[in-house]
Amino acid sequence: MSTPKSAEEIRKLELSLEELIPKFTGRLQLIREDLKSLINDIDNLKNYIGKRRQQLNEYTREISDLTNDLETFKIEIDQIQKEKENLQKELDNVNTENSSLQTKLTKNKTDLETLIKENNGLNETLKSLEKDLTMIETINNELRPKYEARMKLVTQEFEKLTNEKNLITNKFEAIRILCRKDYIQSPEVGLIKFLAMKPSSTSKLTEIKAALGIDETTLKRVLSGLEKRKVLDFNEAKDEITILTKIDLFKLEV
């Protein structure tokens, strides 16, 4: 009796171990991820410390450079002091040259008077140009009324053409409504409606005759008229009609 009980306990223990394995694996995976994150942080810290050490070395070099610059500035200050003394001597020389410059100034005044005379000449040229501008403005004032009158005629012609276009559009819309409601009955309208409502852009002469019951002479006359208006292409040799322009006389209302 003790042997079956021990086997049952072993199976329970085995089941417990199997349940613990996923938990242990998941926990182990978390530990691995934490280790990776920790290693990454350590690498980042190493990089940060390396950069700081590099900056420290750069600062050390800068301090050394600034110290050297300070010594250089001291030397330059001494040189500037000497140059100041030399400049004082040069100032004295400048005062001596001042009298010479006064002579040159007198000459420059003479040159200025010459420039003034040249400026007067330019003013005369400017006056002449102003006269030319006045003449151009006069011509412009003369031509402007003619231009405005011509523009007015063009505008009136445009408005006239626009009104005619609107009238034709309205007429077309009225015809479209009449055709759509079959208020207009004629061989021509029947043919156009047949072509417009057909899904395919090509038709046969025999097909149209059979569908509409139009005699061949009348049918060919209507087709020739539509062909002249570039609505369709009528190939009598092939007994084929091809629509070239969209026909929307029978378009349904939206």
mmCIF file of N, CA, C and O in Angstrom, residues 103-194:
data_model
loop_
_atom_site.group_PDB
_atom_site.id
_atom_site.type_symbol
_atom_site.label_atom_id
_atom_site.label_comp_id
_atom_site.label_asym_id
_atom_site.label_seq_id
_atom_site.Cartn_x
_atom_site.Cartn_y
_atom_site.Cartn_z
ATOM 1 N N THR A 103 47.604 123.190 -46.872
ATOM 2 C CA THR A 103 47.836 123.532 -48.274
ATOM 3 C C THR A 103 47.017 122.627 -49.189
ATOM 4 O O THR A 103 46.392 123.082 -50.173
ATOM 5 N N LYS A 104 47.025 121.362 -48.864
ATOM 6 C CA LYS A 104 46.250 120.417 -49.657
ATOM 7 C C LYS A 104 44.759 120.718 -49.562
ATOM 8 O O LYS A 104 44.010 120.544 -50.529
ATOM 9 N N LEU A 105 44.307 121.162 -48.401
ATOM 10 C CA LEU A 105 42.902 121.513 -48.218
ATOM 11 C C LEU A 105 42.489 122.625 -49.161
ATOM 12 O O LEU A 105 41.386 122.597 -49.727
ATOM 13 N N THR A 106 43.382 123.600 -49.301
ATOM 14 C CA THR A 106 43.088 124.700 -50.223
ATOM 15 C C THR A 106 42.898 124.164 -51.640
ATOM 16 O O THR A 106 41.977 124.560 -52.362
ATOM 17 N N LYS A 107 43.743 123.227 -52.006
ATOM 18 C CA LYS A 107 43.616 122.614 -53.336
ATOM 19 C C LYS A 107 42.304 121.849 -53.455
ATOM 20 O O LYS A 107 41.622 121.877 -54.499
ATOM 21 N N ASN A 108 41.922 121.163 -52.398
ATOM 22 C CA ASN A 108 40.671 120.406 -52.429
ATOM 23 C C ASN A 108 39.464 121.328 -52.590
ATOM 24 O O ASN A 108 38.477 120.963 -53.232
ATOM 25 N N LYS A 109 39.559 122.518 -51.996
ATOM 26 C CA LYS A 109 38.469 123.491 -52.158
ATOM 27 C C LYS A 109 38.329 123.885 -53.631
ATOM 28 O O LYS A 109 37.218 124.029 -54.140
ATOM 29 N N THR A 110 39.486 124.052 -54.271
ATOM 30 C CA THR A 110 39.444 124.378 -55.707
ATOM 31 C C THR A 110 38.794 123.236 -56.488
ATOM 32 O O THR A 110 37.970 123.473 -57.395
ATOM 33 N N ASP A 111 39.179 122.010 -56.122
ATOM 34 C CA ASP A 111 38.575 120.852 -56.791
ATOM 35 C C ASP A 111 37.066 120.791 -56.541
ATOM 36 O O ASP A 111 36.282 120.404 -57.424
ATOM 37 N N LEU A 112 36.657 121.184 -55.330
ATOM 38 C CA LEU A 112 35.232 121.181 -54.996
ATOM 39 C C LEU A 112 34.458 122.156 -55.870
ATOM 40 O O LEU A 112 33.348 121.866 -56.318
ATOM 41 N N GLU A 113 35.052 123.311 -56.099
ATOM 42 C CA GLU A 113 34.392 124.295 -56.967
ATOM 43 C C GLU A 113 34.205 123.723 -58.373
ATOM 44 O O GLU A 113 33.160 123.949 -59.006
ATOM 45 N N THR A 114 35.197 122.963 -58.824
ATOM 46 C CA THR A 114 35.070 122.318 -60.136
ATOM 47 C C THR A 114 33.925 121.324 -60.138
ATOM 48 O O THR A 114 33.131 121.246 -61.085
ATOM 49 N N LEU A 115 33.816 120.553 -59.053
ATOM 50 C CA LEU A 115 32.730 119.573 -58.946
ATOM 51 C C LEU A 115 31.372 120.256 -58.905
ATOM 52 O O LEU A 115 30.388 119.733 -59.454
ATOM 53 N N ILE A 116 31.324 121.422 -58.267
ATOM 54 C CA ILE A 116 30.052 122.164 -58.210
ATOM 55 C C ILE A 116 29.623 122.578 -59.605
ATOM 56 O O ILE A 116 28.438 122.497 -59.967
ATOM 57 N N LYS A 117 30.600 123.032 -60.401
ATOM 58 C CA LYS A 117 30.264 123.397 -61.779
ATOM 59 C C LYS A 117 29.748 122.179 -62.549
ATOM 60 O O LYS A 117 28.784 122.275 -63.318
ATOM 61 N N GLU A 118 30.400 121.015 -62.326
ATOM 62 C CA GLU A 118 29.932 119.801 -62.998
ATOM 63 C C GLU A 118 28.521 119.431 -62.535
ATOM 64 O O GLU A 118 27.690 118.974 -63.338
ATOM 65 N N ASN A 119 28.252 119.637 -61.253
ATOM 66 C CA ASN A 119 26.918 119.356 -60.721
ATOM 67 C C ASN A 119 25.870 120.248 -61.365
ATOM 68 O O ASN A 119 24.748 119.801 -61.659
ATOM 69 N N ASN A 120 26.248 121.512 -61.601
ATOM 70 C CA ASN A 120 25.312 122.426 -62.275
ATOM 71 C C ASN A 120 24.986 121.903 -63.673
ATOM 72 O O ASN A 120 23.842 121.978 -64.139
ATOM 73 N N GLY A 121 26.018 121.382 -64.345
ATOM 74 C CA GLY A 121 25.780 120.807 -65.664
ATOM 75 C C GLY A 121 24.835 119.610 -65.597
ATOM 76 O O GLY A 121 23.948 119.439 -66.449
ATOM 77 N N LEU A 122 25.003 118.778 -64.563
ATOM 78 C CA LEU A 122 24.111 117.636 -64.393
ATOM 79 C C LEU A 122 22.684 118.083 -64.105
ATOM 80 O O LEU A 122 21.715 117.438 -64.545
ATOM 81 N N ASN A 123 22.558 119.201 -63.375
ATOM 82 C CA ASN A 123 21.221 119.728 -63.104
ATOM 83 C C ASN A 123 20.535 120.162 -64.391
ATOM 84 O O ASN A 123 19.319 119.979 -64.567
ATOM 85 N N GLU A 124 21.311 120.765 -65.302
ATOM 86 C CA GLU A 124 20.747 121.147 -66.591
ATOM 87 C C GLU A 124 20.277 119.915 -67.359
ATOM 88 O O GLU A 124 19.211 119.923 -67.987
ATOM 89 N N THR A 125 21.092 118.856 -67.290
ATOM 90 C CA THR A 125 20.696 117.597 -67.944
ATOM 91 C C THR A 125 19.411 117.050 -67.331
ATOM 92 O O THR A 125 18.520 116.557 -68.031
ATOM 93 N N LEU A 126 19.312 117.158 -65.996
ATOM 94 C CA LEU A 126 18.121 116.687 -65.305
ATOM 95 C C LEU A 126 16.891 117.463 -65.749
ATOM 96 O O LEU A 126 15.815 116.886 -65.962
ATOM 97 N N LYS A 127 17.047 118.759 -65.916
ATOM 98 C CA LYS A 127 15.912 119.574 -66.374
ATOM 99 C C LYS A 127 15.463 119.121 -67.760
ATOM 100 O O LYS A 127 14.272 119.074 -68.060
ATOM 101 N N SER A 128 16.450 118.830 -68.630
ATOM 102 C CA SER A 128 16.113 118.361 -69.965
ATOM 103 C C SER A 128 15.351 117.040 -69.909
ATOM 104 O O SER A 128 14.367 116.831 -70.633
ATOM 105 N N LEU A 129 15.800 116.141 -69.014
ATOM 106 C CA LEU A 129 15.108 114.863 -68.856
ATOM 107 C C LEU A 129 13.701 115.059 -68.313
ATOM 108 O O LEU A 129 12.770 114.339 -68.696
ATOM 109 N N GLU A 130 13.540 116.030 -67.426
ATOM 110 C CA GLU A 130 12.211 116.314 -66.880
ATOM 111 C C GLU A 130 11.274 116.803 -67.976
ATOM 112 O O GLU A 130 10.080 116.469 -67.993
ATOM 113 N N LYS A 131 11.826 117.603 -68.921
ATOM 114 C CA LYS A 131 11.007 118.048 -70.053
ATOM 115 C C LYS A 131 10.569 116.849 -70.893
ATOM 116 O O LYS A 131 9.421 116.765 -71.329
ATOM 117 N N ASP A 132 11.530 115.926 -71.116
ATOM 118 C CA ASP A 132 11.187 114.727 -71.883
ATOM 119 C C ASP A 132 10.105 113.918 -71.164
ATOM 120 O O ASP A 132 9.176 113.385 -71.806
ATOM 121 N N LEU A 133 10.206 113.833 -69.820
ATOM 122 C CA LEU A 133 9.214 113.103 -69.054
ATOM 123 C C LEU A 133 7.841 113.759 -69.177
ATOM 124 O O LEU A 133 6.819 113.084 -69.317
ATOM 125 N N THR A 134 7.827 115.087 -69.148
ATOM 126 C CA THR A 134 6.560 115.813 -69.296
ATOM 127 C C THR A 134 5.938 115.516 -70.655
ATOM 128 O O THR A 134 4.717 115.323 -70.767
ATOM 129 N N MET A 135 6.771 115.464 -71.695
ATOM 130 C CA MET A 135 6.270 115.172 -73.034
ATOM 131 C C MET A 135 5.697 113.750 -73.090
ATOM 132 O O MET A 135 4.636 113.516 -73.682
ATOM 133 N N ILE A 136 6.390 112.816 -72.451
ATOM 134 C CA ILE A 136 5.899 111.433 -72.431
ATOM 135 C C ILE A 136 4.565 111.347 -71.695
ATOM 136 O O ILE A 136 3.644 110.633 -72.117
ATOM 137 N N GLU A 137 4.457 112.065 -70.575
ATOM 138 C CA GLU A 137 3.200 112.076 -69.830
ATOM 139 C C GLU A 137 2.076 112.667 -70.661
ATOM 140 O O GLU A 137 0.923 112.207 -70.604
ATOM 141 N N THR A 138 2.403 113.698 -71.465
ATOM 142 C CA THR A 138 1.387 114.303 -72.336
ATOM 143 C C THR A 138 0.897 113.282 -73.357
ATOM 144 O O THR A 138 -0.316 113.147 -73.599
ATOM 145 N N ILE A 139 1.859 112.553 -73.973
ATOM 146 C CA ILE A 139 1.486 111.525 -74.944
ATOM 147 C C ILE A 139 0.632 110.446 -74.276
ATOM 148 O O ILE A 139 -0.364 109.963 -74.841
ATOM 149 N N ASN A 140 1.021 110.074 -73.051
ATOM 150 C CA ASN A 140 0.271 109.060 -72.315
ATOM 151 C C ASN A 140 -1.158 109.520 -72.047
ATOM 152 O O ASN A 140 -2.109 108.751 -72.183
ATOM 153 N N ASN A 141 -1.303 110.814 -71.681
ATOM 154 C CA ASN A 141 -2.639 111.354 -71.419
ATOM 155 C C ASN A 141 -3.482 111.379 -72.682
ATOM 156 O O ASN A 141 -4.714 111.236 -72.625
ATOM 157 N N GLU A 142 -2.831 111.556 -73.821
ATOM 158 C CA GLU A 142 -3.567 111.557 -75.079
ATOM 159 C C GLU A 142 -4.002 110.151 -75.478
ATOM 160 O O GLU A 142 -5.093 109.954 -76.017
ATOM 161 N N LEU A 143 -3.124 109.170 -75.240
ATOM 162 C CA LEU A 143 -3.424 107.803 -75.650
ATOM 163 C C LEU A 143 -4.345 107.069 -74.682
ATOM 164 O O LEU A 143 -5.056 106.153 -75.086
ATOM 165 N N ARG A 144 -4.313 107.440 -73.412
ATOM 166 C CA ARG A 144 -5.099 106.726 -72.404
ATOM 167 C C ARG A 144 -6.595 106.699 -72.723
ATOM 168 O O ARG A 144 -7.233 105.636 -72.629
ATOM 169 N N PRO A 145 -7.224 107.848 -73.092
ATOM 170 C CA PRO A 145 -8.664 107.774 -73.411
ATOM 171 C C PRO A 145 -8.960 106.784 -74.535
ATOM 172 O O PRO A 145 -9.962 106.069 -74.495
ATOM 173 N N LYS A 146 -8.073 106.756 -75.571
ATOM 174 C CA LYS A 146 -8.278 105.814 -76.667
ATOM 175 C C LYS A 146 -8.180 104.369 -76.156
ATOM 176 O O LYS A 146 -8.968 103.509 -76.538
ATOM 177 N N TYR A 147 -7.202 104.145 -75.275
ATOM 178 C CA TYR A 147 -7.043 102.802 -74.717
ATOM 179 C C TYR A 147 -8.260 102.418 -73.878
ATOM 180 O O TYR A 147 -8.772 101.300 -73.980
ATOM 181 N N GLU A 148 -8.705 103.357 -73.041
ATOM 182 C CA GLU A 148 -9.853 103.069 -72.183
ATOM 183 C C GLU A 148 -11.103 102.825 -73.007
ATOM 184 O O GLU A 148 -11.927 101.958 -72.682
ATOM 185 N N ALA A 149 -11.277 103.595 -74.108
ATOM 186 C CA ALA A 149 -12.436 103.383 -74.970
ATOM 187 C C ALA A 149 -12.377 101.997 -75.617
ATOM 188 O O ALA A 149 -13.382 101.285 -75.706
ATOM 189 N N ARG A 150 -11.168 101.629 -76.082
ATOM 190 C CA ARG A 150 -10.995 100.314 -76.687
ATOM 191 C C ARG A 150 -11.247 99.211 -75.667
ATOM 192 O O ARG A 150 -11.887 98.196 -75.967
ATOM 193 N N MET A 151 -10.771 99.425 -74.439
ATOM 194 C CA MET A 151 -10.973 98.452 -73.377
ATOM 195 C C MET A 151 -12.452 98.307 -73.060
ATOM 196 O O MET A 151 -12.946 97.199 -72.798
ATOM 197 N N LYS A 152 -13.175 99.422 -73.114
ATOM 198 C CA LYS A 152 -14.611 99.387 -72.847
ATOM 199 C C LYS A 152 -15.338 98.567 -73.908
ATOM 200 O O LYS A 152 -16.219 97.761 -73.607
ATOM 201 N N LEU A 153 -14.927 98.752 -75.194
ATOM 202 C CA LEU A 153 -15.537 97.984 -76.274
ATOM 203 C C LEU A 153 -15.258 96.483 -76.115
ATOM 204 O O LEU A 153 -16.140 95.649 -76.317
ATOM 205 N N VAL A 154 -14.005 96.178 -75.755
ATOM 206 C CA VAL A 154 -13.641 94.773 -75.555
ATOM 207 C C VAL A 154 -14.455 94.166 -74.422
ATOM 208 O O VAL A 154 -14.933 93.032 -74.505
ATOM 209 N N THR A 155 -14.627 94.935 -73.334
ATOM 210 C CA THR A 155 -15.406 94.450 -72.192
ATOM 211 C C THR A 155 -16.850 94.208 -72.587
ATOM 212 O O THR A 155 -17.460 93.194 -72.208
ATOM 213 N N GLN A 156 -17.410 95.150 -73.345
ATOM 214 C CA GLN A 156 -18.791 94.990 -73.795
ATOM 215 C C GLN A 156 -18.933 93.764 -74.693
ATOM 216 O O GLN A 156 -19.904 93.006 -74.585
ATOM 217 N N GLU A 157 -17.941 93.545 -75.584
ATOM 218 C CA GLU A 157 -17.984 92.389 -76.463
ATOM 219 C C GLU A 157 -17.880 91.090 -75.658
ATOM 220 O O GLU A 157 -18.569 90.099 -75.958
ATOM 221 N N PHE A 158 -17.037 91.117 -74.628
ATOM 222 C CA PHE A 158 -16.900 89.941 -73.766
ATOM 223 C C PHE A 158 -18.214 89.634 -73.058
ATOM 224 O O PHE A 158 -18.637 88.475 -72.972
ATOM 225 N N GLU A 159 -18.853 90.690 -72.522
ATOM 226 C CA GLU A 159 -20.129 90.492 -71.838
ATOM 227 C C GLU A 159 -21.181 89.955 -72.801
ATOM 228 O O GLU A 159 -21.988 89.092 -72.448
ATOM 229 N N LYS A 160 -21.145 90.459 -74.050
ATOM 230 C CA LYS A 160 -22.100 89.988 -75.049
ATOM 231 C C LYS A 160 -21.892 88.512 -75.331
ATOM 232 O O LYS A 160 -22.852 87.716 -75.376
ATOM 233 N N LEU A 161 -20.635 88.124 -75.536
ATOM 234 C CA LEU A 161 -20.333 86.720 -75.806
ATOM 235 C C LEU A 161 -20.696 85.839 -74.611
ATOM 236 O O LEU A 161 -21.161 84.707 -74.782
ATOM 237 N N THR A 162 -20.468 86.373 -73.397
ATOM 238 C CA THR A 162 -20.823 85.613 -72.193
ATOM 239 C C THR A 162 -22.327 85.377 -72.123
ATOM 240 O O THR A 162 -22.791 84.277 -71.794
ATOM 241 N N ASN A 163 -23.092 86.423 -72.418
ATOM 242 C CA ASN A 163 -24.552 86.281 -72.409
ATOM 243 C C ASN A 163 -25.011 85.274 -73.468
ATOM 244 O O ASN A 163 -25.909 84.456 -73.214
ATOM 245 N N GLU A 164 -24.382 85.341 -74.666
ATOM 246 C CA GLU A 164 -24.735 84.383 -75.712
ATOM 247 C C GLU A 164 -24.405 82.962 -75.282
ATOM 248 O O GLU A 164 -25.179 82.025 -75.542
ATOM 249 N N LYS A 165 -23.242 82.810 -74.622
ATOM 250 C CA LYS A 165 -22.857 81.475 -74.136
ATOM 251 C C LYS A 165 -23.875 80.963 -73.115
ATOM 252 O O LYS A 165 -24.292 79.799 -73.160
ATOM 253 N N ASN A 166 -24.274 81.848 -72.173
ATOM 254 C CA ASN A 166 -25.251 81.443 -71.167
ATOM 255 C C ASN A 166 -26.582 81.076 -71.817
ATOM 256 O O ASN A 166 -27.249 80.123 -71.390
ATOM 257 N N LEU A 167 -26.963 81.843 -72.857
ATOM 258 C CA LEU A 167 -28.220 81.559 -73.553
ATOM 259 C C LEU A 167 -28.159 80.193 -74.233
ATOM 260 O O LEU A 167 -29.110 79.398 -74.148
ATOM 261 N N ILE A 168 -27.010 79.926 -74.887
ATOM 262 C CA ILE A 168 -26.859 78.624 -75.545
ATOM 263 C C ILE A 168 -26.883 77.499 -74.513
ATOM 264 O O ILE A 168 -27.482 76.437 -74.731
ATOM 265 N N THR A 169 -26.221 77.745 -73.363
ATOM 266 C CA THR A 169 -26.218 76.739 -72.295
ATOM 267 C C THR A 169 -27.622 76.457 -71.796
ATOM 268 O O THR A 169 -28.013 75.309 -71.583
ATOM 269 N N ASN A 170 -28.402 77.524 -71.619
ATOM 270 C CA ASN A 170 -29.786 77.355 -71.156
ATOM 271 C C ASN A 170 -30.629 76.613 -72.190
ATOM 272 O O ASN A 170 -31.461 75.757 -71.850
ATOM 273 N N LYS A 171 -30.411 76.973 -73.463
ATOM 274 C CA LYS A 171 -31.144 76.282 -74.520
ATOM 275 C C LYS A 171 -30.788 74.793 -74.536
ATOM 276 O O LYS A 171 -31.647 73.922 -74.688
ATOM 277 N N PHE A 172 -29.495 74.526 -74.403
ATOM 278 C CA PHE A 172 -29.050 73.138 -74.390
ATOM 279 C C PHE A 172 -29.677 72.380 -73.219
ATOM 280 O O PHE A 172 -30.111 71.238 -73.366
ATOM 281 N N GLU A 173 -29.729 73.025 -72.043
ATOM 282 C CA GLU A 173 -30.314 72.377 -70.870
ATOM 283 C C GLU A 173 -31.791 72.104 -71.089
ATOM 284 O O GLU A 173 -32.317 71.051 -70.717
ATOM 285 N N ALA A 174 -32.494 73.069 -71.738
ATOM 286 C CA ALA A 174 -33.913 72.864 -72.020
ATOM 287 C C ALA A 174 -34.096 71.696 -72.986
ATOM 288 O O ALA A 174 -34.977 70.840 -72.792
ATOM 289 N N ILE A 175 -33.254 71.638 -74.030
ATOM 290 C CA ILE A 175 -33.346 70.539 -74.988
ATOM 291 C C ILE A 175 -33.033 69.216 -74.299
ATOM 292 O O ILE A 175 -33.662 68.185 -74.555
ATOM 293 N N ARG A 176 -32.026 69.224 -73.404
ATOM 294 C CA ARG A 176 -31.661 67.999 -72.692
ATOM 295 C C ARG A 176 -32.844 67.477 -71.866
ATOM 296 O O ARG A 176 -33.119 66.272 -71.833
ATOM 297 N N ILE A 177 -33.555 68.408 -71.189
ATOM 298 C CA ILE A 177 -34.712 68.001 -70.375
ATOM 299 C C ILE A 177 -35.805 67.422 -71.262
ATOM 300 O O ILE A 177 -36.410 66.388 -70.956
ATOM 301 N N LEU A 178 -36.067 68.087 -72.402
ATOM 302 C CA LEU A 178 -37.103 67.607 -73.309
ATOM 303 C C LEU A 178 -36.749 66.236 -73.872
ATOM 304 O O LEU A 178 -37.605 65.349 -73.985
ATOM 305 N N CYS A 179 -35.458 66.059 -74.206
ATOM 306 C CA CYS A 179 -35.034 64.763 -74.745
ATOM 307 C C CYS A 179 -35.113 63.674 -73.691
ATOM 308 O O CYS A 179 -35.521 62.542 -73.971
ATOM 309 N N ARG A 180 -34.711 64.007 -72.458
ATOM 310 C CA ARG A 180 -34.713 63.005 -71.400
ATOM 311 C C ARG A 180 -36.127 62.527 -71.080
ATOM 312 O O ARG A 180 -36.365 61.361 -70.776
ATOM 313 N N LYS A 181 -37.099 63.439 -71.165
ATOM 314 C CA LYS A 181 -38.484 63.090 -70.874
ATOM 315 C C LYS A 181 -39.254 62.646 -72.129
ATOM 316 O O LYS A 181 -40.472 62.499 -72.101
ATOM 317 N N ASP A 182 -38.496 62.486 -73.264
ATOM 318 C CA ASP A 182 -39.094 61.990 -74.513
ATOM 319 C C ASP A 182 -40.187 62.915 -75.033
ATOM 320 O O ASP A 182 -41.157 62.471 -75.667
ATOM 321 N N TYR A 183 -40.057 64.247 -74.776
ATOM 322 C CA TYR A 183 -41.005 65.205 -75.337
ATOM 323 C C TYR A 183 -40.706 65.486 -76.804
ATOM 324 O O TYR A 183 -41.549 65.989 -77.530
ATOM 325 N N ILE A 184 -39.470 65.228 -77.222
ATOM 326 C CA ILE A 184 -39.084 65.432 -78.610
ATOM 327 C C ILE A 184 -38.975 64.061 -79.267
ATOM 328 O O ILE A 184 -38.205 63.208 -78.817
ATOM 329 N N GLN A 185 -39.723 63.855 -80.311
ATOM 330 C CA GLN A 185 -39.737 62.578 -81.018
ATOM 331 C C GLN A 185 -39.325 62.817 -82.473
ATOM 332 O O GLN A 185 -39.983 63.577 -83.191
ATOM 333 N N SER A 186 -38.212 62.210 -82.883
ATOM 334 C CA SER A 186 -37.760 62.307 -84.266
ATOM 335 C C SER A 186 -36.720 61.214 -84.488
ATOM 336 O O SER A 186 -36.144 60.702 -83.520
ATOM 337 N N PRO A 187 -36.460 60.854 -85.740
ATOM 338 C CA PRO A 187 -35.416 59.846 -85.995
ATOM 339 C C PRO A 187 -34.063 60.268 -85.453
ATOM 340 O O PRO A 187 -33.312 59.448 -84.918
ATOM 341 N N GLU A 188 -33.747 61.560 -85.576
ATOM 342 C CA GLU A 188 -32.462 62.044 -85.085
ATOM 343 C C GLU A 188 -32.348 61.865 -83.569
ATOM 344 O O GLU A 188 -31.333 61.380 -83.059
ATOM 345 N N VAL A 189 -33.401 62.292 -82.851
ATOM 346 C CA VAL A 189 -33.371 62.169 -81.390
ATOM 347 C C VAL A 189 -33.312 60.704 -80.981
ATOM 348 O O VAL A 189 -32.589 60.321 -80.052
ATOM 349 N N GLY A 190 -34.077 59.856 -81.666
ATOM 350 C CA GLY A 190 -34.051 58.437 -81.344
ATOM 351 C C GLY A 190 -32.670 57.839 -81.539
ATOM 352 O O GLY A 190 -32.204 57.048 -80.711
ATOM 353 N N LEU A 191 -31.999 58.215 -82.636
ATOM 354 C CA LEU A 191 -30.657 57.703 -82.894
ATOM 355 C C LEU A 191 -29.665 58.177 -81.833
ATOM 356 O O LEU A 191 -28.884 57.382 -81.303
ATOM 357 N N ILE A 192 -29.710 59.475 -81.507
ATOM 358 C CA ILE A 192 -28.782 60.032 -80.517
ATOM 359 C C ILE A 192 -29.003 59.381 -79.159
ATOM 360 O O ILE A 192 -28.048 59.055 -78.435
ATOM 361 N N LYS A 193 -30.287 59.181 -78.799
ATOM 362 C CA LYS A 193 -30.571 58.552 -77.508
ATOM 363 C C LYS A 193 -30.055 57.124 -77.479
ATOM 364 O O LYS A 193 -29.488 56.666 -76.481
ATOM 365 N N PHE A 194 -30.219 56.396 -78.584
ATOM 366 C CA PHE A 194 -29.722 55.026 -78.655
ATOM 367 C C PHE A 194 -28.209 54.987 -78.459
ATOM 368 O O PHE A 194 -27.691 54.161 -77.691
#
